[in-house]
Coordinates of C-alpha atoms in Angstrom, one line a residue:
M1 CA 138.8 198.4 95.6
T2 CA 139.4 200.1 92.2
G3 CA 143.1 201.1 92.2
Y4 CA 142.1 204.7 92.6
H5 CA 141.7 207.0 95.5
L6 CA 139.8 210.2 95.8
A7 CA 141.7 213.5 96.1
Q8 CA 140.0 216.4 97.8
F9 CA 141.0 220.1 97.6
N10 CA 139.3 222.9 99.4
A11 CA 140.2 226.6 99.5
A12 CA 138.8 229.2 101.9
R13 CA 139.4 233.0 102.2
L14 CA 140.2 233.9 105.8
R15 CA 138.0 236.6 107.4
A16 CA 141.1 237.7 109.4
P17 CA 144.7 236.4 109.9
L18 CA 145.1 233.2 111.8
D19 CA 146.5 235.1 114.8
D20 CA 143.5 237.4 115.0
P21 CA 140.8 236.7 117.7
A22 CA 138.2 236.4 114.9
T23 CA 139.8 233.1 113.8
A24 CA 140.6 231.7 117.2
G25 CA 137.8 229.2 117.1
F26 CA 139.0 227.9 113.7
V27 CA 142.6 227.6 114.9
A28 CA 141.6 226.0 118.1
G29 CA 139.9 223.2 116.2
L30 CA 142.6 222.5 113.6
D31 CA 144.4 219.8 115.6
L32 CA 141.1 218.1 116.6
M33 CA 139.8 218.1 113.0
N34 CA 143.1 216.8 111.6
A35 CA 143.2 214.1 114.2
L36 CA 139.6 213.2 113.5
A37 CA 140.4 212.9 109.7
D38 CA 143.5 210.9 110.4
R39 CA 141.6 208.2 112.2
S40 CA 138.5 208.2 110.1
P41 CA 137.6 205.1 108.1
G42 CA 138.8 205.5 104.5
F43 CA 141.3 208.3 105.2
V44 CA 144.6 207.9 103.3
W45 CA 146.6 211.1 103.5
R46 CA 146.5 214.8 104.1
L47 CA 148.8 217.7 103.3
A48 CA 150.6 218.4 106.6
E49 CA 153.2 221.0 105.9
G50 CA 154.3 224.0 108.0
P51 CA 155.5 224.3 111.6
A52 CA 152.2 223.1 113.0
G53 CA 151.8 220.3 110.5
D54 CA 148.3 221.7 109.5
A55 CA 149.2 223.1 106.1
T56 CA 147.9 226.6 107.0
T57 CA 151.1 228.1 105.7
V58 CA 150.4 226.6 102.2
R59 CA 148.9 229.4 100.2
P60 CA 149.0 228.5 96.5
T61 CA 146.6 231.2 95.3
E62 CA 146.4 234.3 97.5
P63 CA 147.9 235.3 100.9
D64 CA 144.6 235.2 102.6
V65 CA 143.4 231.9 101.1
I66 CA 144.1 228.7 103.0
V67 CA 143.7 225.2 101.6
T68 CA 143.2 221.6 102.6
L69 CA 144.3 218.7 100.5
S70 CA 143.6 215.1 101.4
V71 CA 143.2 211.6 99.9
W72 CA 140.4 209.2 100.7
E73 CA 139.5 205.7 99.7
S74 CA 136.1 206.7 98.3
V75 CA 133.6 209.5 98.0
E76 CA 131.5 207.7 100.7
A77 CA 134.4 207.8 103.2
L78 CA 135.0 211.5 102.7
R79 CA 131.3 212.3 102.8
A80 CA 131.0 210.4 106.1
F81 CA 133.9 212.3 107.6
T82 CA 132.6 215.6 106.3
Y83 CA 128.9 215.3 107.1
Q84 CA 128.5 212.5 109.7
S85 CA 131.2 213.2 112.2
E86 CA 132.2 216.0 114.6
H87 CA 133.5 217.7 111.6
L88 CA 130.0 218.8 110.6
D89 CA 129.7 221.1 113.7
Y90 CA 133.1 222.6 112.8
L91 CA 132.0 223.0 109.1
R92 CA 128.7 224.8 110.2
R93 CA 130.8 227.5 111.8
R94 CA 132.8 228.3 108.6
R95 CA 131.0 231.7 108.1
E96 CA 132.5 232.9 111.4
W97 CA 136.0 232.5 110.0
F98 CA 135.8 232.8 106.2
V99 CA 134.3 235.1 103.7
P100 CA 133.2 234.2 100.2
L101 CA 136.1 233.0 98.1
G102 CA 135.1 234.7 94.9
Y103 CA 135.5 231.5 92.9
R104 CA 132.6 229.5 91.4
A105 CA 133.5 226.6 93.7
S106 CA 135.6 226.2 96.8
L107 CA 135.8 222.3 96.9
V108 CA 136.9 220.0 94.2
L109 CA 137.2 216.2 94.0
W110 CA 139.0 214.0 91.5
W111 CA 140.4 210.4 91.2
I112 CA 144.1 209.7 91.4
P113 CA 145.9 206.3 91.0
A114 CA 146.3 204.7 94.4
G115 CA 149.8 205.3 95.8
T116 CA 150.1 208.7 94.2
L117 CA 149.7 212.1 96.0
P118 CA 148.1 215.3 94.6
T119 CA 149.8 218.7 94.9
P120 CA 148.3 222.0 96.0
E121 CA 149.0 223.3 92.4
E122 CA 147.0 220.4 91.0
G123 CA 144.2 221.2 93.4
V124 CA 144.1 224.8 92.2
A125 CA 144.1 223.7 88.6
R126 CA 141.2 221.3 89.3
L127 CA 139.3 223.9 91.2
R128 CA 139.6 226.3 88.2
A129 CA 138.6 223.6 85.8
L130 CA 135.5 222.9 87.9
G131 CA 134.7 226.6 87.9
A132 CA 135.2 226.9 84.1
N133 CA 133.5 223.7 83.0
G134 CA 131.3 222.5 85.7
P135 CA 131.5 218.9 87.1
T136 CA 133.5 216.5 84.8
P137 CA 135.3 213.3 85.6
D138 CA 138.4 215.4 86.1
A139 CA 137.0 217.8 88.6
F140 CA 133.7 217.2 90.4
T141 CA 131.8 217.8 93.7
F142 CA 129.8 215.8 96.3
R143 CA 126.6 216.9 94.5
A144 CA 127.8 215.6 91.1
P145 CA 130.2 212.8 91.8
F146 CA 131.8 210.6 89.1
P147 CA 132.8 207.0 89.6
A148 CA 136.5 206.0 89.8
P149 CA 137.9 205.1 86.4
A150 CA 137.9 201.5 85.4
T151 CA 141.1 199.8 86.3
T152 CA 142.8 198.6 83.1
D153 CA 145.5 196.6 84.9
A154 CA 143.0 194.3 86.6
A155 CA 143.9 190.7 86.8
P156 CA 142.7 188.8 83.7
P157 CA 139.8 186.5 84.3
A158 CA 140.6 183.0 85.5
P159 CA 140.8 180.5 82.6
L160 CA 137.8 178.2 82.2
P161 CA 138.3 174.7 83.5
A162 CA 139.6 172.1 81.0
R163 CA 136.9 170.2 79.3
P164 CA 136.7 166.6 80.0
A165 CA 137.7 164.4 77.1

């Protein structure tokens, strides 16, 4: 345990409004995917605002761009949820529901002190930083991950035993 958690922000441009039949499969899976995330090992938190608690009403960039924002214990935990669970089948269908975002990246990861929560605005800023600068310790991807910062408030090492006289 490092004293840091992994923040994840993803933005996606809808092919059609959420009440359109073209996005019905996406909408039908929201509760299932959120429940899957909530019970996944290493899950810490997700943005759950709006009447349905799925954050689809949070639109920090453009009216047709929806976001996800979550916190995980590690890159490995998020990767396992994303690519080694039922979520992968849902993810594979993304082109049915979304069109290219028009940004250089749609997903960004960064480390936050454990016990703090990221905001959608912070996610947008990190996504833009990733697009402008490429992966850095402040904004990175699954393909180019960075380790959590070293914890500076770690307990000091135990003193050495007293030397016999």
